[in-house]
Amino acid sequence: MKPILSKQELLDSTSFCVIVPSYNNHKTLKKVLDSILDFTQNIIIVNDGSTDETSKILKQYSQFTQIHHPKNLGKGRALRNGFRKAIEMNFEYAITIDSDGQHFASDIPVFISAIQNEPNSLLIGSRNMTQENVPKKSSFGNKFSNFWFKFETGIELQDTQSGFRLYPLKLIPEQFYTNKFEFEIEVIVRSAWKGIVVKNIPIQVLYDPAERVSHFRPFRDFTRISILNTVLVTNALLYIKPRDFFRRAKKKGFKKFFLEDILESNDSNFTKSASIALGIFIGISPFWGFQTILLFTFAALFRLNKVIAFLSSNVSFPPFIPLVIYGSLKTGSLFISSDAPLILDSSATLDDIQKNAAQYIVGSLILASVLALSAGLISYLLLSAFSSKNKTNIK
């Protein structure tokens, strides 16, 4: 049994610093820094090109590590430079806290206690977004961000936009691509992709309209965030999700994975057969280059088994592509005539196929629908028979 540590012993037992990025928050900066001093002297202040009284205030805190940007580079760049300095100083963890006064430094021990219980996690303070004075745009933006984070990582969080966080410095990605507000989304998504545990812990929050200054520019920053999410979603669908699928299968053993995660998963027989139907439909349909994106999007939308759908979509695996094209053209020829019927032999050219594009597109959609429905029905009957047999054996 671990000994119960006092608050100060708990803080002293962990190698951490507090990074405070600040841009034109002179009204609240001193109050924030003084409140942090009650818990640690390990403070890194990043003055991100402030044009107010910030530089003058920071002269009173010369004992702390300070980074001064000659011009405003963005919160993401301020945090990145703060991380770099913290790593140089050999800290294991960094707690980031905004200088606008919305966070309470008294929650720092909450982060340290949580990281003691689950080391190497990335912790995000979860704010109560339903309390009084929380701007509606902040609540909406948080819900929007939470949705895409779950889509990209499979992890459900209550708050993905809080700036009060604890980072495991030596585990998060070394290189980043964003410099503004969207950085805080990039870092948690890519950390989750690395296998770092990302979770919320409850914190207090204060929204004081009289003192709080927000530098979030709704149109410009929302556009940046939307572009980043587009890139992250594409990466997740084309690389991360297939990668994780094969890793899970390899770790468990493909035979065991197939039996436990597919045949004996908790999904209903209808869900499994519908997943097979979706995979075959997407695999045969003429959506070349977008099949994986469409597959995972529809599987998530209709809450189908992504693993089964992904496996089924490989009906268009390279060795089968000529058969798929041939079947599509033959099916299409039943509905659309062509002045130059395509003969699939060694003399066929790309130009020949282009002349019959309408036949191919219509035919592939019809063929995909017929085969998907057939495969879905057959698999449902087989799965039902398999389930009945198992129940009989158990009895």
mmCIF file of C-alpha atoms in Angstrom:
data_model
loop_
_atom_site.group_PDB
_atom_site.id
_atom_site.type_symbol
_atom_site.label_atom_id
_atom_site.label_comp_id
_atom_site.label_asym_id
_atom_site.label_seq_id
_atom_site.Cartn_x
_atom_site.Cartn_y
_atom_site.Cartn_z
ATOM 1 C CA MET A 1 0.000 0.000 0.000
ATOM 2 C CA LYS A 2 1.385 3.397 -1.041
ATOM 3 C CA PRO A 3 1.891 5.927 1.760
ATOM 4 C CA ILE A 4 -0.500 8.871 1.761
ATOM 5 C CA LEU A 5 1.452 11.976 0.793
ATOM 6 C CA SER A 6 0.686 15.513 1.860
ATOM 7 C CA LYS A 7 -0.108 18.038 -0.859
ATOM 8 C CA GLN A 8 3.418 19.449 -0.801
ATOM 9 C CA GLU A 9 5.035 15.997 -0.762
ATOM 10 C CA LEU A 10 2.880 15.068 -3.730
ATOM 11 C CA LEU A 11 4.033 18.124 -5.691
ATOM 12 C CA ASP A 12 7.687 17.590 -4.753
ATOM 13 C CA SER A 13 7.569 13.947 -5.826
ATOM 14 C CA THR A 14 6.749 14.824 -9.433
ATOM 15 C CA SER A 15 9.073 16.421 -11.980
ATOM 16 C CA PHE A 16 6.837 19.069 -13.494
ATOM 17 C CA CYS A 17 6.736 22.709 -14.478
ATOM 18 C CA VAL A 18 3.921 25.104 -15.313
ATOM 19 C CA ILE A 19 3.939 26.795 -18.724
ATOM 20 C CA VAL A 20 2.000 30.059 -18.975
ATOM 21 C CA PRO A 21 1.499 31.354 -22.544
ATOM 22 C CA SER A 22 0.372 34.959 -22.508
ATOM 23 C CA TYR A 23 -0.710 37.508 -25.085
ATOM 24 C CA ASN A 24 -2.118 40.876 -23.965
ATOM 25 C CA ASN A 25 -3.572 39.593 -20.682
ATOM 26 C CA HIS A 26 -2.049 42.232 -18.411
ATOM 27 C CA LYS A 27 -5.262 42.515 -16.349
ATOM 28 C CA THR A 28 -5.064 38.923 -15.109
ATOM 29 C CA LEU A 29 -1.418 37.879 -15.650
ATOM 30 C CA LYS A 30 -0.067 38.885 -12.231
ATOM 31 C CA LYS A 31 -2.954 37.236 -10.389
ATOM 32 C CA VAL A 32 -2.407 33.990 -12.334
ATOM 33 C CA LEU A 33 1.356 33.926 -11.688
ATOM 34 C CA ASP A 34 0.963 34.668 -7.992
ATOM 35 C CA SER A 35 -1.600 31.889 -7.622
ATOM 36 C CA ILE A 36 0.769 29.369 -9.282
ATOM 37 C CA LEU A 37 3.538 30.341 -6.841
ATOM 38 C CA ASP A 38 1.520 28.773 -4.025
ATOM 39 C CA PHE A 39 2.279 25.381 -5.591
ATOM 40 C CA THR A 40 5.571 25.576 -7.496
ATOM 41 C CA GLN A 41 8.501 27.810 -8.421
ATOM 42 C CA ASN A 42 8.991 25.910 -11.706
ATOM 43 C CA ILE A 43 7.308 28.358 -14.026
ATOM 44 C CA ILE A 44 8.012 29.024 -17.706
ATOM 45 C CA ILE A 45 6.369 32.187 -19.003
ATOM 46 C CA VAL A 46 5.966 32.667 -22.758
ATOM 47 C CA ASN A 47 5.242 36.278 -23.719
ATOM 48 C CA ASP A 48 3.832 35.858 -27.221
ATOM 49 C CA GLY A 49 4.565 39.346 -28.563
ATOM 50 C CA SER A 50 2.283 41.218 -26.157
ATOM 51 C CA THR A 51 1.811 44.928 -26.830
ATOM 52 C CA ASP A 52 0.242 45.865 -23.474
ATOM 53 C CA GLU A 53 1.815 46.028 -19.990
ATOM 54 C CA THR A 54 2.879 42.364 -20.009
ATOM 55 C CA SER A 55 6.623 43.003 -20.396
ATOM 56 C CA LYS A 56 6.548 45.490 -17.532
ATOM 57 C CA ILE A 57 4.711 43.010 -15.274
ATOM 58 C CA LEU A 58 7.145 40.201 -16.087
ATOM 59 C CA LYS A 59 10.085 42.251 -14.845
ATOM 60 C CA GLN A 60 8.752 41.526 -11.363
ATOM 61 C CA TYR A 61 9.220 37.774 -12.030
ATOM 62 C CA SER A 62 12.792 37.712 -13.283
ATOM 63 C CA GLN A 63 13.494 34.601 -11.176
ATOM 64 C CA PHE A 64 11.367 32.530 -13.570
ATOM 65 C CA THR A 65 12.269 31.230 -17.021
ATOM 66 C CA GLN A 66 10.893 33.632 -19.610
ATOM 67 C CA ILE A 67 10.560 33.368 -23.369
ATOM 68 C CA HIS A 68 9.761 36.561 -25.278
ATOM 69 C CA HIS A 69 8.525 36.501 -28.867
ATOM 70 C CA PRO A 70 9.265 39.764 -30.722
ATOM 71 C CA LYS A 71 5.842 39.478 -32.381
ATOM 72 C CA ASN A 72 2.708 37.433 -31.870
ATOM 73 C CA LEU A 73 3.267 33.935 -33.271
ATOM 74 C CA GLY A 74 0.169 32.202 -31.944
ATOM 75 C CA LYS A 75 -0.696 30.090 -28.927
ATOM 76 C CA GLY A 76 0.508 26.910 -30.606
ATOM 77 C CA ARG A 77 3.974 28.315 -31.211
ATOM 78 C CA ALA A 78 4.089 29.662 -27.648
ATOM 79 C CA LEU A 79 3.292 26.222 -26.252
ATOM 80 C CA ARG A 80 5.736 24.477 -28.570
ATOM 81 C CA ASN A 81 8.565 26.777 -27.475
ATOM 82 C CA GLY A 82 7.525 26.283 -23.857
ATOM 83 C CA PHE A 83 7.654 22.487 -24.290
ATOM 84 C CA ARG A 84 11.093 22.711 -25.878
ATOM 85 C CA LYS A 85 12.425 24.752 -22.969
ATOM 86 C CA ALA A 86 10.833 22.412 -20.408
ATOM 87 C CA ILE A 87 12.464 19.389 -22.055
ATOM 88 C CA GLU A 88 15.825 21.179 -22.040
ATOM 89 C CA MET A 89 15.343 21.690 -18.306
ATOM 90 C CA ASN A 90 14.661 17.928 -17.898
ATOM 91 C CA PHE A 91 11.092 18.190 -16.643
ATOM 92 C CA GLU A 92 9.007 15.065 -17.092
ATOM 93 C CA TYR A 93 5.620 16.788 -17.232
ATOM 94 C CA ALA A 94 4.363 20.244 -18.149
ATOM 95 C CA ILE A 95 1.106 21.756 -16.923
ATOM 96 C CA THR A 96 -0.216 24.500 -19.190
ATOM 97 C CA ILE A 97 -2.491 27.172 -17.782
ATOM 98 C CA ASP A 98 -3.987 30.140 -19.632
ATOM 99 C CA SER A 99 -3.186 33.624 -18.378
ATOM 100 C CA ASP A 100 -6.728 34.975 -18.858
ATOM 101 C CA GLY A 101 -7.762 34.079 -15.320
ATOM 102 C CA GLN A 102 -10.375 31.427 -16.158
ATOM 103 C CA HIS A 103 -8.417 28.617 -14.456
ATOM 104 C CA PHE A 104 -7.660 28.052 -10.768
ATOM 105 C CA ALA A 105 -4.069 27.182 -9.870
ATOM 106 C CA SER A 106 -5.504 25.352 -6.860
ATOM 107 C CA ASP A 107 -6.348 22.544 -9.310
ATOM 108 C CA ILE A 108 -2.641 21.868 -9.969
ATOM 109 C CA PRO A 109 -2.498 19.196 -7.205
ATOM 110 C CA VAL A 110 -5.508 17.526 -8.867
ATOM 111 C CA PHE A 111 -3.423 17.030 -12.017
ATOM 112 C CA ILE A 112 -0.417 15.764 -10.064
ATOM 113 C CA SER A 113 -2.538 13.334 -8.061
ATOM 114 C CA ALA A 114 -4.123 11.993 -11.252
ATOM 115 C CA ILE A 115 -0.766 11.515 -12.986
ATOM 116 C CA GLN A 116 0.559 9.653 -9.968
ATOM 117 C CA ASN A 117 -2.288 7.167 -10.377
ATOM 118 C CA GLU A 118 -1.900 6.885 -14.150
ATOM 119 C CA PRO A 119 1.639 7.939 -15.205
ATOM 120 C CA ASN A 120 2.439 9.116 -18.746
ATOM 121 C CA SER A 121 -1.143 10.190 -19.476
ATOM 122 C CA LEU A 122 -2.169 13.418 -21.165
ATOM 123 C CA LEU A 123 -4.719 15.074 -18.890
ATOM 124 C CA ILE A 124 -7.186 17.757 -19.987
ATOM 125 C CA GLY A 125 -9.100 19.786 -17.430
ATOM 126 C CA SER A 126 -12.822 19.340 -17.965
ATOM 127 C CA ARG A 127 -14.794 22.534 -17.421
ATOM 128 C CA ASN A 128 -18.471 22.774 -16.554
ATOM 129 C CA MET A 129 -19.671 24.367 -19.781
ATOM 130 C CA THR A 130 -23.252 24.697 -18.508
ATOM 131 C CA GLN A 131 -22.485 27.138 -15.705
ATOM 132 C CA GLU A 132 -23.350 30.817 -15.741
ATOM 133 C CA ASN A 133 -21.355 33.252 -17.938
ATOM 134 C CA VAL A 134 -19.971 30.534 -20.256
ATOM 135 C CA PRO A 135 -20.249 32.023 -23.774
ATOM 136 C CA LYS A 136 -22.565 30.050 -26.073
ATOM 137 C CA LYS A 137 -19.917 30.048 -28.815
ATOM 138 C CA SER A 138 -17.460 28.397 -26.396
ATOM 139 C CA SER A 139 -19.959 25.669 -25.526
ATOM 140 C CA PHE A 140 -20.756 25.017 -29.202
ATOM 141 C CA GLY A 141 -17.093 25.035 -30.191
ATOM 142 C CA ASN A 142 -16.297 22.514 -27.476
ATOM 143 C CA LYS A 143 -19.068 20.130 -28.589
ATOM 144 C CA PHE A 144 -17.890 20.472 -32.188
ATOM 145 C CA SER A 145 -14.320 19.679 -31.175
ATOM 146 C CA ASN A 146 -15.387 16.745 -28.972
ATOM 147 C CA PHE A 147 -17.272 15.164 -31.876
ATOM 148 C CA TRP A 148 -14.322 15.269 -34.269
ATOM 149 C CA PHE A 149 -11.867 14.111 -31.614
ATOM 150 C CA LYS A 150 -13.988 11.014 -31.016
ATOM 151 C CA PHE A 151 -14.294 10.389 -34.758
ATOM 152 C CA GLU A 152 -10.523 10.696 -35.225
ATOM 153 C CA THR A 153 -9.439 8.683 -32.173
ATOM 154 C CA GLY A 154 -12.409 6.691 -30.904
ATOM 155 C CA ILE A 155 -11.990 8.366 -27.481
ATOM 156 C CA GLU A 156 -14.939 10.199 -25.931
ATOM 157 C CA LEU A 157 -14.090 13.325 -23.931
ATOM 158 C CA GLN A 158 -16.261 15.994 -22.322
ATOM 159 C CA ASP A 159 -13.810 18.844 -22.948
ATOM 160 C CA THR A 160 -11.159 18.950 -25.680
ATOM 161 C CA GLN A 161 -10.576 22.708 -25.761
ATOM 162 C CA SER A 162 -9.549 23.479 -22.203
ATOM 163 C CA GLY A 163 -6.102 25.079 -21.998
ATOM 164 C CA PHE A 164 -5.501 23.697 -18.499
ATOM 165 C CA ARG A 165 -3.646 20.454 -19.252
ATOM 166 C CA LEU A 166 -0.827 18.157 -18.223
ATOM 167 C CA TYR A 167 1.485 16.829 -20.938
ATOM 168 C CA PRO A 168 3.971 13.920 -20.690
ATOM 169 C CA LEU A 169 6.789 15.849 -22.368
ATOM 170 C CA LYS A 170 8.932 12.927 -23.537
ATOM 171 C CA LEU A 171 6.045 11.014 -25.079
ATOM 172 C CA ILE A 172 4.100 13.564 -27.117
ATOM 173 C CA PRO A 173 5.085 13.946 -30.813
ATOM 174 C CA GLU A 174 8.352 15.779 -31.451
ATOM 175 C CA GLN A 175 7.208 17.615 -34.575
ATOM 176 C CA PHE A 176 4.025 19.636 -35.068
ATOM 177 C CA TYR A 177 2.489 21.472 -38.016
ATOM 178 C CA THR A 178 0.222 24.106 -36.483
ATOM 179 C CA ASN A 179 0.983 27.327 -34.606
ATOM 180 C CA LYS A 180 -2.332 28.872 -33.591
ATOM 181 C CA PHE A 181 -5.303 27.749 -31.482
ATOM 182 C CA GLU A 182 -5.695 24.587 -33.558
ATOM 183 C CA PHE A 183 -2.413 23.272 -32.104
ATOM 184 C CA GLU A 184 -4.247 22.151 -28.956
ATOM 185 C CA ILE A 185 -6.372 19.850 -31.115
ATOM 186 C CA GLU A 186 -3.433 18.527 -33.134
ATOM 187 C CA VAL A 187 -1.389 17.624 -30.064
ATOM 188 C CA ILE A 188 -4.111 15.586 -28.340
ATOM 189 C CA VAL A 189 -5.192 13.748 -31.514
ATOM 190 C CA ARG A 190 -1.666 12.818 -32.532
ATOM 191 C CA SER A 191 -0.777 11.879 -28.946
ATOM 192 C CA ALA A 192 -3.775 9.531 -28.846
ATOM 193 C CA TRP A 193 -2.618 8.016 -32.154
ATOM 194 C CA LYS A 194 0.736 7.288 -30.471
ATOM 195 C CA GLY A 195 -1.047 5.284 -27.806
ATOM 196 C CA ILE A 196 -0.859 7.909 -25.037
ATOM 197 C CA VAL A 197 -3.854 7.793 -22.686
ATOM 198 C CA VAL A 198 -5.818 11.037 -23.152
ATOM 199 C CA LYS A 199 -8.472 11.713 -20.526
ATOM 200 C CA ASN A 200 -10.386 14.446 -18.729
ATOM 201 C CA ILE A 201 -10.209 15.375 -15.064
ATOM 202 C CA PRO A 202 -12.727 17.813 -13.515
ATOM 203 C CA ILE A 203 -11.530 21.358 -12.819
ATOM 204 C CA GLN A 204 -13.020 24.665 -11.736
ATOM 205 C CA VAL A 205 -13.473 27.495 -14.206
ATOM 206 C CA LEU A 206 -14.263 31.208 -13.965
ATOM 207 C CA TYR A 207 -15.608 33.301 -16.828
ATOM 208 C CA ASP A 208 -15.375 36.958 -15.820
ATOM 209 C CA PRO A 209 -16.537 39.174 -18.712
ATOM 210 C CA ALA A 210 -15.013 42.225 -17.001
ATOM 211 C CA GLU A 211 -11.448 40.878 -17.015
ATOM 212 C CA ARG A 212 -11.233 37.977 -19.458
ATOM 213 C CA VAL A 213 -9.815 38.810 -22.897
ATOM 214 C CA SER A 214 -10.245 36.206 -25.621
ATOM 215 C CA HIS A 215 -8.049 36.318 -28.718
ATOM 216 C CA PHE A 216 -10.047 33.667 -30.550
ATOM 217 C CA ARG A 217 -11.057 35.033 -33.956
ATOM 218 C CA PRO A 218 -14.247 33.105 -34.822
ATOM 219 C CA PHE A 219 -14.053 33.036 -38.629
ATOM 220 C CA ARG A 220 -10.300 32.754 -39.144
ATOM 221 C CA ASP A 221 -9.584 30.330 -36.300
ATOM 222 C CA PHE A 222 -12.661 28.207 -36.955
ATOM 223 C CA THR A 223 -11.509 27.901 -40.573
ATOM 224 C CA ARG A 224 -8.051 26.790 -39.429
ATOM 225 C CA ILE A 225 -9.585 24.228 -37.080
ATOM 226 C CA SER A 226 -11.863 22.921 -39.836
ATOM 227 C CA ILE A 227 -8.925 22.504 -42.223
ATOM 228 C CA LEU A 228 -6.934 20.695 -39.532
ATOM 229 C CA ASN A 229 -9.849 18.353 -38.786
ATOM 230 C CA THR A 230 -10.191 17.585 -42.498
ATOM 231 C CA VAL A 231 -6.524 16.557 -42.600
ATOM 232 C CA LEU A 232 -6.795 14.557 -39.365
ATOM 233 C CA VAL A 233 -9.962 12.739 -40.461
ATOM 234 C CA THR A 234 -8.397 11.824 -43.799
ATOM 235 C CA ASN A 235 -5.272 10.548 -42.062
ATOM 236 C CA ALA A 236 -7.360 8.607 -39.548
ATOM 237 C CA LEU A 237 -9.429 6.899 -42.239
ATOM 238 C CA LEU A 238 -6.629 6.145 -44.683
ATOM 239 C CA TYR A 239 -3.873 5.198 -42.242
ATOM 240 C CA ILE A 240 -4.552 5.226 -38.490
ATOM 241 C CA LYS A 241 -7.701 3.063 -38.364
ATOM 242 C CA PRO A 242 -6.384 0.409 -40.808
ATOM 243 C CA ARG A 243 -3.054 0.436 -38.915
ATOM 244 C CA ASP A 244 -4.751 -0.087 -35.560
ATOM 245 C CA PHE A 245 -6.922 -2.822 -37.032
ATOM 246 C CA PHE A 246 -3.927 -4.837 -38.235
ATOM 247 C CA ARG A 247 -2.041 -4.192 -34.991
ATOM 248 C CA ARG A 248 -4.923 -5.563 -32.922
ATOM 249 C CA ALA A 249 -5.283 -8.557 -35.207
ATOM 250 C CA LYS A 250 -1.543 -9.301 -35.176
ATOM 251 C CA LYS A 251 -1.280 -8.913 -31.394
ATOM 252 C CA LYS A 252 -4.186 -11.255 -30.686
ATOM 253 C CA GLY A 253 -3.472 -13.649 -33.537
ATOM 254 C CA PHE A 254 -5.520 -13.463 -36.734
ATOM 255 C CA LYS A 255 -7.496 -16.664 -36.041
ATOM 256 C CA LYS A 256 -8.395 -15.654 -32.490
ATOM 257 C CA PHE A 257 -9.098 -12.082 -33.623
ATOM 258 C CA PHE A 258 -11.461 -13.328 -36.318
ATOM 259 C CA LEU A 259 -13.326 -15.644 -33.947
ATOM 260 C CA GLU A 260 -13.585 -13.282 -30.963
ATOM 261 C CA ASP A 261 -13.796 -9.820 -32.525
ATOM 262 C CA ILE A 262 -15.860 -10.704 -35.563
ATOM 263 C CA LEU A 263 -17.863 -13.923 -35.237
ATOM 264 C CA GLU A 264 -18.403 -13.628 -31.491
ATOM 265 C CA SER A 265 -18.450 -9.851 -31.076
ATOM 266 C CA ASN A 266 -21.317 -8.269 -29.137
ATOM 267 C CA ASP A 267 -22.887 -6.919 -32.334
ATOM 268 C CA SER A 268 -26.171 -8.443 -33.440
ATOM 269 C CA ASN A 269 -26.285 -10.740 -36.467
ATOM 270 C CA PHE A 270 -28.112 -8.009 -38.363
ATOM 271 C CA THR A 271 -25.334 -5.497 -37.595
ATOM 272 C CA LYS A 272 -22.666 -7.966 -38.692
ATOM 273 C CA SER A 273 -24.442 -8.838 -41.941
ATOM 274 C CA ALA A 274 -25.176 -5.144 -42.625
ATOM 275 C CA SER A 275 -21.465 -4.426 -42.100
ATOM 276 C CA ILE A 276 -20.582 -7.109 -44.657
ATOM 277 C CA ALA A 277 -23.095 -5.627 -47.104
ATOM 278 C CA LEU A 278 -21.668 -2.125 -46.636
ATOM 279 C CA GLY A 279 -18.104 -3.349 -47.197
ATOM 280 C CA ILE A 280 -18.985 -5.179 -50.403
ATOM 281 C CA PHE A 281 -21.025 -2.258 -51.722
ATOM 282 C CA ILE A 282 -18.207 0.236 -51.109
ATOM 283 C CA GLY A 283 -15.572 -2.200 -52.412
ATOM 284 C CA ILE A 284 -17.304 -2.692 -55.769
ATOM 285 C CA SER A 285 -18.686 0.839 -56.254
ATOM 286 C CA PRO A 286 -16.720 3.245 -58.493
ATOM 287 C CA PHE A 287 -15.408 5.377 -55.625
ATOM 288 C CA TRP A 288 -11.720 4.730 -56.285
ATOM 289 C CA GLY A 289 -9.517 6.761 -53.954
ATOM 290 C CA PHE A 290 -12.376 7.474 -51.538
ATOM 291 C CA GLN A 291 -13.440 3.965 -50.581
ATOM 292 C CA THR A 292 -11.766 3.872 -47.158
ATOM 293 C CA ILE A 293 -13.068 7.330 -46.204
ATOM 294 C CA LEU A 294 -16.611 6.438 -47.264
ATOM 295 C CA LEU A 295 -16.425 3.038 -45.591
ATOM 296 C CA PHE A 296 -15.473 4.316 -42.136
ATOM 297 C CA THR A 297 -17.768 7.339 -42.431
ATOM 298 C CA PHE A 298 -20.870 5.245 -43.163
ATOM 299 C CA ALA A 299 -19.855 2.547 -40.681
ATOM 300 C CA ALA A 300 -19.630 5.213 -37.962
ATOM 301 C CA LEU A 301 -22.833 6.924 -39.111
ATOM 302 C CA PHE A 302 -24.899 3.712 -39.025
ATOM 303 C CA ARG A 303 -22.989 2.250 -36.040
ATOM 304 C CA LEU A 304 -21.823 -0.810 -37.929
ATOM 305 C CA ASN A 305 -18.834 -3.050 -37.228
ATOM 306 C CA LYS A 306 -15.891 -1.227 -38.827
ATOM 307 C CA VAL A 307 -13.643 -4.301 -38.744
ATOM 308 C CA ILE A 308 -16.132 -6.493 -40.626
ATOM 309 C CA ALA A 309 -16.919 -3.715 -43.107
ATOM 310 C CA PHE A 310 -13.220 -3.107 -43.764
ATOM 311 C CA LEU A 311 -12.508 -6.803 -44.355
ATOM 312 C CA SER A 312 -15.506 -7.122 -46.677
ATOM 313 C CA SER A 313 -14.438 -4.103 -48.737
ATOM 314 C CA ASN A 314 -11.375 -6.023 -49.854
ATOM 315 C CA VAL A 315 -13.553 -7.685 -52.466
ATOM 316 C CA SER A 316 -11.807 -5.106 -54.698
ATOM 317 C CA PHE A 317 -8.360 -6.400 -53.694
ATOM 318 C CA PRO A 318 -5.998 -6.089 -56.749
ATOM 319 C CA PRO A 319 -6.328 -9.726 -57.978
ATOM 320 C CA PHE A 320 -10.112 -9.310 -58.128
ATOM 321 C CA ILE A 321 -10.180 -5.874 -59.817
ATOM 322 C CA PRO A 322 -10.336 -7.238 -63.401
ATOM 323 C CA LEU A 323 -13.322 -9.399 -62.408
ATOM 324 C CA VAL A 324 -15.029 -6.426 -60.757
ATOM 325 C CA ILE A 325 -14.506 -4.239 -63.829
ATOM 326 C CA TYR A 326 -15.652 -6.993 -66.186
ATOM 327 C CA GLY A 327 -18.756 -7.729 -64.116
ATOM 328 C CA SER A 328 -19.570 -4.012 -63.887
ATOM 329 C CA LEU A 329 -19.272 -3.512 -67.647
ATOM 330 C CA LYS A 330 -21.365 -6.592 -68.409
ATOM 331 C CA THR A 331 -24.038 -5.474 -65.952
ATOM 332 C CA GLY A 332 -23.977 -1.926 -67.323
ATOM 333 C CA SER A 333 -24.325 -3.169 -70.913
ATOM 334 C CA LEU A 334 -27.750 -4.567 -69.973
ATOM 335 C CA PHE A 335 -28.971 -1.033 -69.290
ATOM 336 C CA ILE A 336 -26.791 1.261 -71.429
ATOM 337 C CA SER A 337 -25.828 0.543 -75.027
ATOM 338 C CA SER A 338 -22.465 1.528 -76.479
ATOM 339 C CA ASP A 339 -21.264 2.189 -80.019
ATOM 340 C CA ALA A 340 -17.935 0.603 -79.112
ATOM 341 C CA PRO A 341 -18.534 -2.475 -76.942
ATOM 342 C CA LEU A 342 -15.507 -3.266 -74.811
ATOM 343 C CA ILE A 343 -13.748 -6.574 -75.303
ATOM 344 C CA LEU A 344 -11.603 -7.342 -72.282
ATOM 345 C CA ASP A 345 -8.494 -8.896 -73.716
ATOM 346 C CA SER A 346 -4.860 -7.881 -74.185
ATOM 347 C CA SER A 347 -5.841 -5.330 -76.846
ATOM 348 C CA ALA A 348 -8.036 -3.288 -74.478
ATOM 349 C CA THR A 349 -6.752 0.211 -73.734
ATOM 350 C CA LEU A 350 -7.593 2.903 -71.174
ATOM 351 C CA ASP A 351 -9.271 4.867 -73.962
ATOM 352 C CA ASP A 352 -11.572 1.903 -74.630
ATOM 353 C CA ILE A 353 -12.594 1.830 -70.976
ATOM 354 C CA GLN A 354 -13.183 5.614 -70.940
ATOM 355 C CA LYS A 355 -15.566 5.304 -73.907
ATOM 356 C CA ASN A 356 -17.603 2.886 -71.808
ATOM 357 C CA ALA A 357 -17.429 4.909 -68.566
ATOM 358 C CA ALA A 358 -21.208 5.283 -68.315
ATOM 359 C CA GLN A 359 -21.651 1.527 -68.645
ATOM 360 C CA TYR A 360 -19.032 0.921 -65.988
ATOM 361 C CA ILE A 361 -20.403 3.443 -63.456
ATOM 362 C CA VAL A 362 -24.034 2.328 -63.779
ATOM 363 C CA GLY A 363 -23.054 -1.318 -63.917
ATOM 364 C CA SER A 364 -20.781 -1.154 -60.880
ATOM 365 C CA LEU A 365 -23.464 0.547 -58.768
ATOM 366 C CA ILE A 366 -26.064 -2.056 -59.762
ATOM 367 C CA LEU A 367 -23.619 -4.944 -59.289
ATOM 368 C CA ALA A 368 -22.502 -3.521 -55.932
ATOM 369 C CA SER A 369 -26.105 -3.252 -54.737
ATOM 370 C CA VAL A 370 -27.066 -6.771 -55.842
ATOM 371 C CA LEU A 371 -23.954 -8.433 -54.409
ATOM 372 C CA ALA A 372 -24.149 -6.401 -51.195
ATOM 373 C CA LEU A 373 -27.772 -7.385 -50.578
ATOM 374 C CA SER A 374 -27.057 -11.009 -51.485
ATOM 375 C CA ALA A 375 -23.969 -11.194 -49.253
ATOM 376 C CA GLY A 376 -25.820 -9.474 -46.423
ATOM 377 C CA LEU A 377 -28.752 -11.913 -46.631
ATOM 378 C CA ILE A 378 -26.559 -15.020 -46.906
ATOM 379 C CA SER A 379 -24.288 -13.902 -44.063
ATOM 380 C CA TYR A 380 -27.315 -13.171 -41.875
ATOM 381 C CA LEU A 381 -28.675 -16.678 -42.453
ATOM 382 C CA LEU A 382 -25.265 -18.268 -41.801
ATOM 383 C CA LEU A 383 -24.648 -16.196 -38.668
ATOM 384 C CA SER A 384 -28.106 -17.037 -37.348
ATOM 385 C CA ALA A 385 -27.475 -20.735 -37.970
ATOM 386 C CA PHE A 386 -24.058 -20.444 -36.292
ATOM 387 C CA SER A 387 -25.599 -18.715 -33.266
ATOM 388 C CA SER A 388 -28.353 -21.345 -32.975
ATOM 389 C CA LYS A 389 -25.797 -24.142 -33.148
ATOM 390 C CA ASN A 390 -23.718 -22.535 -30.376
ATOM 391 C CA LYS A 391 -26.786 -22.168 -28.142
ATOM 392 C CA THR A 392 -27.686 -25.819 -28.718
ATOM 393 C CA ASN A 393 -24.141 -26.915 -27.803
ATOM 394 C CA ILE A 394 -24.221 -24.846 -24.633
ATOM 395 C CA LYS A 395 -27.448 -26.499 -23.547
#
